[in-house]
Short mmCIF file of C-alpha atoms in Angstrom, two decimals:
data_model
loop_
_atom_site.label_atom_id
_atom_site.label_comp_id
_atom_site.label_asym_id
_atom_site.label_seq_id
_atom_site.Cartn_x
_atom_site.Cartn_y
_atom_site.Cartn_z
CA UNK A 1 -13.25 52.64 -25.55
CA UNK A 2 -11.55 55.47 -23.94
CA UNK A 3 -9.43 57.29 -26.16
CA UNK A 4 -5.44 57.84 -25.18
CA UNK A 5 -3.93 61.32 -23.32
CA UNK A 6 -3.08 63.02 -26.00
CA UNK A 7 -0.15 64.88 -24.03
CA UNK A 8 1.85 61.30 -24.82
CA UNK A 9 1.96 62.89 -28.67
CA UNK A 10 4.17 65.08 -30.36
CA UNK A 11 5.85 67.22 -27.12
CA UNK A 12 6.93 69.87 -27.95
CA UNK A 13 4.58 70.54 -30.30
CA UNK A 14 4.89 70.62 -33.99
CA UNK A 15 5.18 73.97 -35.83
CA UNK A 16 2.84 73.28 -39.16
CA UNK A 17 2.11 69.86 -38.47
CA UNK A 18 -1.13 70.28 -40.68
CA UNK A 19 1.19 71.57 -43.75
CA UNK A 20 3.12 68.15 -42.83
CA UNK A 21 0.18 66.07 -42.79
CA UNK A 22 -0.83 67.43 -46.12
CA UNK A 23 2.67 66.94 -47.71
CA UNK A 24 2.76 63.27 -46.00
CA UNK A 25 -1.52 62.11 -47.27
CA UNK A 26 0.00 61.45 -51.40
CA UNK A 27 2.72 58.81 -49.79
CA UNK A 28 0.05 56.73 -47.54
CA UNK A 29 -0.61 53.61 -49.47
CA UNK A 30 2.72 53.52 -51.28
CA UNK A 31 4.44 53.25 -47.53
CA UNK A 32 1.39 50.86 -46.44
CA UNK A 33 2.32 48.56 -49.50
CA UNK A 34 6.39 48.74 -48.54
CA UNK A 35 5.84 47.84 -45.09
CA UNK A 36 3.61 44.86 -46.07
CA UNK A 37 5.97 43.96 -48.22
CA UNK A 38 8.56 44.00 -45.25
CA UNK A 39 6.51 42.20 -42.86
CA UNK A 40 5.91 39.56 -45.18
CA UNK A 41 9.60 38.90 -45.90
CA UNK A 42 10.76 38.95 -42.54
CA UNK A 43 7.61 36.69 -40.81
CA UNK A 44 6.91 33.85 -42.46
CA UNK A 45 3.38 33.56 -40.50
CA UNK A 46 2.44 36.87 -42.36
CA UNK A 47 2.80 34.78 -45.95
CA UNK A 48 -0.52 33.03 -46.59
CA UNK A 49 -1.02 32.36 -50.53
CA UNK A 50 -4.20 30.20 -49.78
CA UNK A 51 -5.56 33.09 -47.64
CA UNK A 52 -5.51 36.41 -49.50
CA UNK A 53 -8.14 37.85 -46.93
CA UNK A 54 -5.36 37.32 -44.31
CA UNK A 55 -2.99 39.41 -46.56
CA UNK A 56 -5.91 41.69 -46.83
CA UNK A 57 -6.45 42.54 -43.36
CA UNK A 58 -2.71 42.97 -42.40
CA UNK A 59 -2.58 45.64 -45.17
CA UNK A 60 -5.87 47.02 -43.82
CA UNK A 61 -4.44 47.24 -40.68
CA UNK A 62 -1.25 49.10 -41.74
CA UNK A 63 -3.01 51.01 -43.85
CA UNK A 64 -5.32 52.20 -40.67
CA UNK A 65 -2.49 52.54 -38.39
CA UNK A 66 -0.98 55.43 -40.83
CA UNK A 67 -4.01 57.17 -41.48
CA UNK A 68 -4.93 57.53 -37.71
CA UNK A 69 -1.34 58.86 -37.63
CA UNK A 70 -1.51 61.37 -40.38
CA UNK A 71 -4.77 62.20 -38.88
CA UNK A 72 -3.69 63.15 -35.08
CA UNK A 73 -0.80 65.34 -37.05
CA UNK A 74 -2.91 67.58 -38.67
CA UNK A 75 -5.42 67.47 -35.40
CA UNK A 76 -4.69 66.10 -32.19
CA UNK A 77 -8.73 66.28 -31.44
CA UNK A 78 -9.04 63.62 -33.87
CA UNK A 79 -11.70 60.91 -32.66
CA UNK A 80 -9.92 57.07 -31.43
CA UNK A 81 -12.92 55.35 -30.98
CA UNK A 82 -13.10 53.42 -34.46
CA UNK A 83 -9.29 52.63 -34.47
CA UNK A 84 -9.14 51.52 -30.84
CA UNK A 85 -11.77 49.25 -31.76
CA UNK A 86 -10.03 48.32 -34.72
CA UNK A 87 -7.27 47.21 -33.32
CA UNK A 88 -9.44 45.45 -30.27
CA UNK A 89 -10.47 43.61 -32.83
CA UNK A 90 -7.69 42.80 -34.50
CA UNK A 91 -6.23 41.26 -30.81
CA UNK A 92 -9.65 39.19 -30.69
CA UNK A 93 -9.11 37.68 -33.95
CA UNK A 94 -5.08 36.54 -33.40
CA UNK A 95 -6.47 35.13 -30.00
CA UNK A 96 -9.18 33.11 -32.12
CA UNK A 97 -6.95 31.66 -34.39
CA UNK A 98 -4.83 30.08 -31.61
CA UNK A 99 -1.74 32.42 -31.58
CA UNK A 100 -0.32 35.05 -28.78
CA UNK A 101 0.61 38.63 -29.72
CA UNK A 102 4.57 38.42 -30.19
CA UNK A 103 4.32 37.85 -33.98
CA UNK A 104 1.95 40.38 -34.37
CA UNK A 105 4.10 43.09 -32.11
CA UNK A 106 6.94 42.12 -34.16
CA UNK A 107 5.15 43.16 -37.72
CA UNK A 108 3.98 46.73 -35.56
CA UNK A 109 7.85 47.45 -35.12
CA UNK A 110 8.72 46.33 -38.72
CA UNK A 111 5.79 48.75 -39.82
CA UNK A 112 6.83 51.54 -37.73
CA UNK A 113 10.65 50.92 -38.85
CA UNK A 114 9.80 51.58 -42.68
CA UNK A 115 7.88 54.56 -41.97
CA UNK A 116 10.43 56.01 -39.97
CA UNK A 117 13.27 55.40 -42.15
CA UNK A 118 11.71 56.49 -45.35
CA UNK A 119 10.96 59.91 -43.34
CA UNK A 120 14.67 60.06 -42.74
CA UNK A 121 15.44 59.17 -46.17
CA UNK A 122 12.29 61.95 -47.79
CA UNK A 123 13.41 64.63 -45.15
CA UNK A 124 15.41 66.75 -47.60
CA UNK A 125 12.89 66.15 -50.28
CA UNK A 126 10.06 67.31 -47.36
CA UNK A 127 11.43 69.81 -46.13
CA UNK A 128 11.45 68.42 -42.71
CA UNK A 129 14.18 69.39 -40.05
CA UNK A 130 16.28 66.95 -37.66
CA UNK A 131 14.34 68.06 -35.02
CA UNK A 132 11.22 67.72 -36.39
CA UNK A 133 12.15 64.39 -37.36
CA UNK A 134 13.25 63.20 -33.67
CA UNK A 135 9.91 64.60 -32.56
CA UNK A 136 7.83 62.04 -35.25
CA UNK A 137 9.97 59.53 -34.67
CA UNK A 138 9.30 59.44 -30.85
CA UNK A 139 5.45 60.07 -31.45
CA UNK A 140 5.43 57.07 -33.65
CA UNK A 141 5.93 54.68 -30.37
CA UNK A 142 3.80 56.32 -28.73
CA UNK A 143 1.55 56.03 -31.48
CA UNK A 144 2.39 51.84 -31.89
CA UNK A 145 1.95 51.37 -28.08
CA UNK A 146 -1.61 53.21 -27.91
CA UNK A 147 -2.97 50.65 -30.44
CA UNK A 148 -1.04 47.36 -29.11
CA UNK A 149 -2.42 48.09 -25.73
CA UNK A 150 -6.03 47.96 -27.79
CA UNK A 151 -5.04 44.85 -29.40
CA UNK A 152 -3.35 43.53 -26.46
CA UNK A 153 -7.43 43.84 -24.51
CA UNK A 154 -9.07 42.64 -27.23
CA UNK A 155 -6.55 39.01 -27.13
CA UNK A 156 -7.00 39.19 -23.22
CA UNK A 157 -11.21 39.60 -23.90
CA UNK A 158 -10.80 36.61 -26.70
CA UNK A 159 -8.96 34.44 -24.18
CA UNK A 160 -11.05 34.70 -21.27
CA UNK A 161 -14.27 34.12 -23.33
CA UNK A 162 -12.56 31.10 -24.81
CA UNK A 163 -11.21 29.64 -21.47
CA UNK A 164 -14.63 29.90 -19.96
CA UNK A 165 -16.52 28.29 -23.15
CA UNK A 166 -13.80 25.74 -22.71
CA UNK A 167 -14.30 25.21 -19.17
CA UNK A 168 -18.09 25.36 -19.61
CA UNK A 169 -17.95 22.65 -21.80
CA UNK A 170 -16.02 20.76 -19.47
CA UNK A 171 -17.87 20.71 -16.90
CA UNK A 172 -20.75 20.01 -19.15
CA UNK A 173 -18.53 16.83 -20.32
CA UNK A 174 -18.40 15.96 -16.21
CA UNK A 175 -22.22 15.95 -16.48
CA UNK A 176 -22.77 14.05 -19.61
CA UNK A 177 -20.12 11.20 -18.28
CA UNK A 178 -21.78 11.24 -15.09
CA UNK A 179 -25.39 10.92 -16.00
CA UNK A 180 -27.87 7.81 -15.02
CA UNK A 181 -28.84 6.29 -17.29
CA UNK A 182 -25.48 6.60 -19.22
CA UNK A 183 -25.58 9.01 -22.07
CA UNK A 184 -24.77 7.59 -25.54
CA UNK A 185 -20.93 6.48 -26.81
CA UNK A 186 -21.49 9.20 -29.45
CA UNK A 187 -22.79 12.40 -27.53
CA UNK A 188 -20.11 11.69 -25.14
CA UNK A 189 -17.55 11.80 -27.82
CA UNK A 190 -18.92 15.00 -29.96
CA UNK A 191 -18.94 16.88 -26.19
CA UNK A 192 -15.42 15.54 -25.72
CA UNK A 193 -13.98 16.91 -29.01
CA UNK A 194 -15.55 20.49 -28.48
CA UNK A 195 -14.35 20.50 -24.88
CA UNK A 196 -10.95 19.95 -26.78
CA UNK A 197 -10.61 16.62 -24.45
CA UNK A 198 -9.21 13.40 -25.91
CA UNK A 199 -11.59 10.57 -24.53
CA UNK A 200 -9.41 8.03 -22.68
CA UNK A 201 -9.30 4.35 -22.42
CA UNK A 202 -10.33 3.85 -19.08
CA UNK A 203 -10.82 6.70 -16.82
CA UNK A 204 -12.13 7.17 -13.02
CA UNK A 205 -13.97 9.73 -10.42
CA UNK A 206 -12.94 11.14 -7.71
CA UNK A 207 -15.26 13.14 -5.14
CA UNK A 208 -13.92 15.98 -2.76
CA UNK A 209 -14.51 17.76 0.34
CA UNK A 210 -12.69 20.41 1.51
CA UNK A 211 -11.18 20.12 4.68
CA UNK A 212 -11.58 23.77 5.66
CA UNK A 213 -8.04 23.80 8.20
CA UNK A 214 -5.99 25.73 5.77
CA UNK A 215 -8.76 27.88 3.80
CA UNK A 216 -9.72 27.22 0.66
CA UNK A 217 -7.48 25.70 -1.97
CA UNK A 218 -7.98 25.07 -5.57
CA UNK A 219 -6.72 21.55 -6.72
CA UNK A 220 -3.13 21.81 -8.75
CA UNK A 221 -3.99 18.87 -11.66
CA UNK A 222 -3.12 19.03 -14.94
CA UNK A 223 -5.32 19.83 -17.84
CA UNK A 224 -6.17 16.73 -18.59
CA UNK A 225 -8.13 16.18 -15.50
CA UNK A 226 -11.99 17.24 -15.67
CA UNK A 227 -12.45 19.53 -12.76
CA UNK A 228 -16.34 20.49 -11.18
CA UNK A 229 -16.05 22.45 -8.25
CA UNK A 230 -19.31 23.76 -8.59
CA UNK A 231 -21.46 21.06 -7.69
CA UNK A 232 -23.32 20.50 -4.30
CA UNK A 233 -20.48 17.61 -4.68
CA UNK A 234 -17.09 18.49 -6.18
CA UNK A 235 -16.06 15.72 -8.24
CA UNK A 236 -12.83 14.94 -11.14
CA UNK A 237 -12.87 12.90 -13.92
CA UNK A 238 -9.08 11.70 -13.98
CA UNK A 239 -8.09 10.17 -17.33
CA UNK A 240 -6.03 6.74 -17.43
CA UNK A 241 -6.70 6.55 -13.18
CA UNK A 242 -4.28 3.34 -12.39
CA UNK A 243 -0.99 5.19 -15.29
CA UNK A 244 2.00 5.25 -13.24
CA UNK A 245 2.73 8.12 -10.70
CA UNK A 246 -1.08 9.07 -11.63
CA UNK A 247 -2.17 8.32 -7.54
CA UNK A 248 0.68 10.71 -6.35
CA UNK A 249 0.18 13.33 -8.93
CA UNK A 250 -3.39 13.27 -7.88
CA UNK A 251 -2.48 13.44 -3.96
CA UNK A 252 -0.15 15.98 -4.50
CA UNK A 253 -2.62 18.11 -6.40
CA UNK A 254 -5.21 17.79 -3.85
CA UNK A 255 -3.80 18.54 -0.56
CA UNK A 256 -5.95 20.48 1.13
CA UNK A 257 -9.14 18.47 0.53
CA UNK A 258 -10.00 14.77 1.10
CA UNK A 259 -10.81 12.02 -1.73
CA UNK A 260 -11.93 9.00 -2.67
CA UNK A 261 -11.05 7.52 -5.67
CA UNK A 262 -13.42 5.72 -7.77
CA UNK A 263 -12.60 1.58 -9.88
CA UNK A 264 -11.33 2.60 -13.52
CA UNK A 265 -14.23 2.18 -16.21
CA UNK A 266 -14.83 2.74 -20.00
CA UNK A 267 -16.45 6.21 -20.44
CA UNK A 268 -19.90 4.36 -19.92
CA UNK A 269 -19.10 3.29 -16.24
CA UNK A 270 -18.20 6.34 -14.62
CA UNK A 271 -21.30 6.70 -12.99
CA UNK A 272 -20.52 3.73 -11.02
CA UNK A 273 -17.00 4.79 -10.22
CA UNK A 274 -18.50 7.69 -8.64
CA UNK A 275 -20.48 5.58 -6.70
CA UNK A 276 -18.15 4.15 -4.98
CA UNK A 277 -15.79 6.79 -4.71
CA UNK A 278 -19.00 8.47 -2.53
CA UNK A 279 -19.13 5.48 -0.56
CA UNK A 280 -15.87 5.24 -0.04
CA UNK A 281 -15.83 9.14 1.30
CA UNK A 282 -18.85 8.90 3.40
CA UNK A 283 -17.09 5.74 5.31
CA UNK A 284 -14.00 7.60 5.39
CA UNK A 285 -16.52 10.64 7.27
CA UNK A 286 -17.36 8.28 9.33
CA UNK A 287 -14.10 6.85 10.82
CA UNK A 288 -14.57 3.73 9.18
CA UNK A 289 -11.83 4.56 6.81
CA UNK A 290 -9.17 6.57 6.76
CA UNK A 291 -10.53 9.85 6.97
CA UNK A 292 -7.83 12.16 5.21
CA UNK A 293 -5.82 12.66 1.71
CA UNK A 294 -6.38 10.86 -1.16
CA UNK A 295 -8.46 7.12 -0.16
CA UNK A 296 -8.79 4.40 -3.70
CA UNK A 297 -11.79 2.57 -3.70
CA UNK A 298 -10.32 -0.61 -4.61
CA UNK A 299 -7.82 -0.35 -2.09
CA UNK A 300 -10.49 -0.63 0.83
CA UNK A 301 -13.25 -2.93 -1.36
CA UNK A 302 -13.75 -5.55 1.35
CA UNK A 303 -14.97 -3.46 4.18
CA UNK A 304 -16.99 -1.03 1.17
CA UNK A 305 -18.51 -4.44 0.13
CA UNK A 306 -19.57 -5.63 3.75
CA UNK A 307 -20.77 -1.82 4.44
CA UNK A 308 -23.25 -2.13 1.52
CA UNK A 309 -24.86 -4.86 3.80
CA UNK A 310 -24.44 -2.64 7.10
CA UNK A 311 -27.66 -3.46 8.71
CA UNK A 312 -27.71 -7.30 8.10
CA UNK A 313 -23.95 -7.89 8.60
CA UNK A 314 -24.36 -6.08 12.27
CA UNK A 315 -27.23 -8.37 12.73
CA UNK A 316 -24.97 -11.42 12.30
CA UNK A 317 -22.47 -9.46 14.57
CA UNK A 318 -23.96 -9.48 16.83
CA UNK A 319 -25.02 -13.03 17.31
CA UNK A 320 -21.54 -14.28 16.27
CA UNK A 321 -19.56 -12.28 18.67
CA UNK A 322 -22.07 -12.34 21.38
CA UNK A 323 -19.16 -14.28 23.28
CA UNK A 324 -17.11 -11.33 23.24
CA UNK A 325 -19.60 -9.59 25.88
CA UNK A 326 -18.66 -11.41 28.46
CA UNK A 327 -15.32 -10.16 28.47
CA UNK A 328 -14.49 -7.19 30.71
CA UNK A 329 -14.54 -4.06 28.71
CA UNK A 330 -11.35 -2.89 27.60
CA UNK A 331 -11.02 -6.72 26.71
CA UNK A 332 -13.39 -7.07 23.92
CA UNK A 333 -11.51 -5.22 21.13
CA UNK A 334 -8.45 -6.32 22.17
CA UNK A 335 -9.39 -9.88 21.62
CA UNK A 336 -11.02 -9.03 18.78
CA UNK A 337 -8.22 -7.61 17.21
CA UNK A 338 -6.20 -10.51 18.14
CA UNK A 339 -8.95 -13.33 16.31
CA UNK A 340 -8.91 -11.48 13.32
CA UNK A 341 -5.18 -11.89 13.02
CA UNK A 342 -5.11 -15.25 13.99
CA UNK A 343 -7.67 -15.71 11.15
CA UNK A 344 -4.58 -13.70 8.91
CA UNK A 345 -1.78 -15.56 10.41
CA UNK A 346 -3.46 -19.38 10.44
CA UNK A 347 -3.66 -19.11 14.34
CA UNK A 348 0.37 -18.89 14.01
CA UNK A 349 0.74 -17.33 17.77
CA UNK A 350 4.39 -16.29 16.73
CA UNK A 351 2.94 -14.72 13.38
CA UNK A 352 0.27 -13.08 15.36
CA UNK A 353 2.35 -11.82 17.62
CA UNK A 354 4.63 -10.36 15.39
CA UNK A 355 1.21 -8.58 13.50
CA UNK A 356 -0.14 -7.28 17.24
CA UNK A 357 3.15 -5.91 18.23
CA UNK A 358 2.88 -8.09 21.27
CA UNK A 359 4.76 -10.93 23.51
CA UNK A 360 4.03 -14.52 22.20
CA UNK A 361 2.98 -15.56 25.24
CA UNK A 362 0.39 -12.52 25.02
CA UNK A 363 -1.30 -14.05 22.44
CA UNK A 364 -1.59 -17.68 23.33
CA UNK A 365 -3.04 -16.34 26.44
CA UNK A 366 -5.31 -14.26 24.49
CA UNK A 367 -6.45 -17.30 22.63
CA UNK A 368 -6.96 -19.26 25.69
CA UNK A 369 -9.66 -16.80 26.78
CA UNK A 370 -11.13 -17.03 23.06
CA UNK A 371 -11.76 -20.43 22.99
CA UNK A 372 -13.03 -20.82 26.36
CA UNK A 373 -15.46 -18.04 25.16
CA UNK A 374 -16.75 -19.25 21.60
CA UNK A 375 -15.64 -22.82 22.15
CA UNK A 376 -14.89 -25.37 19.04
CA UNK A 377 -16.56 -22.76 16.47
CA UNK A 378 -13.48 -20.73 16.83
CA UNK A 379 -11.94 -23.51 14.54
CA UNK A 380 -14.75 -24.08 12.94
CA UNK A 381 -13.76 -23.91 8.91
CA UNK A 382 -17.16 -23.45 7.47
CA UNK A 383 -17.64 -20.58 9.58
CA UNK A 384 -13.93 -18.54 9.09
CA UNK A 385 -15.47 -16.34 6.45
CA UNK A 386 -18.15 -15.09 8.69
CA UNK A 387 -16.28 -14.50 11.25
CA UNK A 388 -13.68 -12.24 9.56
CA UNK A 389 -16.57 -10.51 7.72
CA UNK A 390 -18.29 -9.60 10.97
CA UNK A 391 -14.94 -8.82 12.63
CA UNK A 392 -13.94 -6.32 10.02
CA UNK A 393 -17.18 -4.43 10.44
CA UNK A 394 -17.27 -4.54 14.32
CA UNK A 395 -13.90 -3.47 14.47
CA UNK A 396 -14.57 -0.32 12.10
CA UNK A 397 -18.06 0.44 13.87
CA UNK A 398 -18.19 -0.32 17.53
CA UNK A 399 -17.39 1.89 19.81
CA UNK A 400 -14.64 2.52 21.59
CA UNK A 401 -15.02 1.05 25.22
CA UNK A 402 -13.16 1.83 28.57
CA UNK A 403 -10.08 0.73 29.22
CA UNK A 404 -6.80 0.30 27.64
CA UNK A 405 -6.49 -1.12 23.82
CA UNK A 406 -3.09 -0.39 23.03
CA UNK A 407 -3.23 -3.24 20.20
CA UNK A 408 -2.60 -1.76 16.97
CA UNK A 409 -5.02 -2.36 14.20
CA UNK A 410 -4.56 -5.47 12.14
CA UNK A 411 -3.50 -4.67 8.54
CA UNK A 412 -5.17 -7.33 5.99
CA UNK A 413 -3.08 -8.76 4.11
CA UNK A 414 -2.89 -8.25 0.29
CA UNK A 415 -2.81 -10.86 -2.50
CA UNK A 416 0.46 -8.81 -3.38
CA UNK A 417 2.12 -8.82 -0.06
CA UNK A 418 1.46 -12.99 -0.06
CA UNK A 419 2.81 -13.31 -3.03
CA UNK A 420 5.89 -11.24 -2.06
CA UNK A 421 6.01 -13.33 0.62
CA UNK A 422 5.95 -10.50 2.95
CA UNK A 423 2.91 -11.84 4.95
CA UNK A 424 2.32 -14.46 7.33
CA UNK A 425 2.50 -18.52 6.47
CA UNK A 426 -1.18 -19.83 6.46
CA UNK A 427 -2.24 -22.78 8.62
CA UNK A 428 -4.48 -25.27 7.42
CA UNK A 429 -7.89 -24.41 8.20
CA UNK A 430 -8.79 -26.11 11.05
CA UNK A 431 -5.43 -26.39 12.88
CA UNK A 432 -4.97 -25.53 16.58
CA UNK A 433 -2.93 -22.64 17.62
CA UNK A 434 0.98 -23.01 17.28
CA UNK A 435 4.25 -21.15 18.33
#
């Protein structure tokens, strides 16, 4: 370590400081043992009677502190290195038991207090002056801030070193959880405890990619959120994924990049909830979803489901809405739009209407054109499930065509908003279009 500018000590210099280093070496451990003794009875964290060795190394380190000092008085040439390191050490070992440096700054300027005052009370009896005692009082800061910047890098060294074990073992912990096949209830848990991470109930993953318009920016979560933003494929692990105000904390923390969300799972599922929370992004890079902020998996599972089956649902696509071709482009997704709300709505053209944004009369005419183009099938019960399955993925996939579509997109309806009552009446299956 590099030792400290010895200008900062005794200015002006001392006349016979090595007499008063002599006359001061006899009173060393009898001032060491009073200002342990003061320490101790003014911080309680200093009093340990099941630890003496912690007693022990706080008298040590008085003990040192005053030598060093004695030492530099009688010759300012005196070597730092072992002190300095000392003291580094010291700092390491308050940052490895958990605790900050305040307590231990406090003790420095109890220490320094009793040495000081017993030289004011021993100057007669030393034979020191009032000036020479100003001059040692002032050195002994100097003196106390020399070795708390010491201990101050040796807590900063400790800390780092512990944050990044900690954080290795996190995203170790990411790995483990993620793993196929799934790694054992118990390693899980044993990596858990040393990443200082309480397991959770149910927990879910979320996969990132950085959207790149505003530069790079690191997610704001809290700690209890596993971060990896390391892999090929950044990913979270988000503890207790459906708590409340949990989606907002998580879209708030993660502006910047897009997400998808993964189901909640025990701590043996999460593989598959990061399935689907890559599924859900890649549609989402596609168009198919909504392609920015924070997307939930469950929140888009019928169109994720029907994607699985991409190539064999377009197949049936294609043959079921082969009437739709023989519209005039700029038609086809229009009409399309409107038969999957009619499917919504029970063919309600007033409900429809309302959903489309449109006139009434718009959409009766609309379904005019659709049953002269697909005939009775359009009412055709047995084949309603089809139909909205292909229309959900033709909708999300086709391209756009020519022409105007000014027909908003149809927003499914949830079980929630029916049972709200905020959706549409149903028709009976079957029924012909009314107003």
């Amino acid at each position: 370590m590099e030792s400290p500018d010895r200008a900062l000590f005794f200015q002006p210099p001392l006349e016979g400081r090595g007499e008063l280093a002599a006359v001061l070496r006899p009173y060393l451990d009898r001032l060491a043992r009073e200002a342990v003794d003061e320490i101790q009875g003014a911080l309680p964290e200093y009093v340990r009677p099941d630890d003496t060795k912690y007693a022990e190394i706080l008298e040590l380190s008085v003990q040192v502190a005053m030598r060093h000092y004695v030492d530099l008085l009688a010759d300012p040439e005196t070597p730092w290195d072992d002190v300095l390191e000392f003291f580094h050490d010291v700092g390491y070992g308050e940052a490895k038991e958990g605790r900050n440096l305040d307590i231990w700054h406090s003790s420095l300027r109890l220490g320094a207090r009793v040495a000081v005052r017993w030289l004011a009370e021993e100057s007669v009896t030393l034979g020191i002056s009032t000036r020479t005692l100003g001059q040692l009082a002032e050195s002994v800061f100097a003196f106390l801030d020399t070795i708390a910047s010491a201990a101050a890098r040796g807590h900063a060294e400790a800390t780092a070193r512990a944050t990044g074990e900690l954080e290795r073992r996190r995203r170790r912990l990411v790995d483990l959880l993620t793993a196929e096949p799934a790694a054992s209830p118990q390693a899980i848990e044993e990596l858990a405890q040393a990443a200082e991470w309480p397991m959770p109930r149910l927990l879910a993953a979320v996969v990132l990619r950085e959207r790149g318009d505003h530069g790079f920016r690191r997610p704001a979560l809290p700690p209890e959120v596993l971060v990896d933003l390391d892999r090929p494929e950044p990913c979270l692990i988000v503890p207790d994924p459906d708590g409340p105000g949990r989606r907002r904390l998580l879209a708030d923390g993660l502006r910047g990049w897009n997400a998808a969300l993964g189901p909640a799972v025990g701590s043996g599922g999460i593989a598959k909830s990061l399935r689907w929370a890559r599924e859900t992004l890649a549609l989402a890079r596609r168009g198919i979803l909504p392609g920015e902020g924070l997307l939930a998996a469950v929140d888009h599972m019928p169109t994720l489901i029907i994607m699985r089956q991409e190539e064999l649902v377009g197949a049936v696509a294609a043959a079921r809405l082969a009437p739709l071709a023989k519209g005039q482009p700029g038609q086809r997704r229009r009409l399309a739009r409107t038969l999957q709300a009619c499917f919504e709505s029970g063919f309600n053209a007033t409900e429809v209407a309302d959903r489309l944004g449109v006139h009434a009369q718009t959409v009766r005419y609309r379904l005019r054109q659709l049953e002269e183009l697909f005939g009775p099938d359009l009412y055709d019960a047995s084949r309603r499930l089809e139909f909205e399955i292909v229309l959900l993925a033709w909708l999300a996939t086709a391209p756009a065509e020519d022409g105007q579509d000014e027909t908003p997109p149809v927003e499914p309806l949830t079980p929630a908003s029916r049972a709200a009552g905020a959706g549409p009446r149903r028709a009976r299956r079957g029924s012909p279009p009314r107003a």
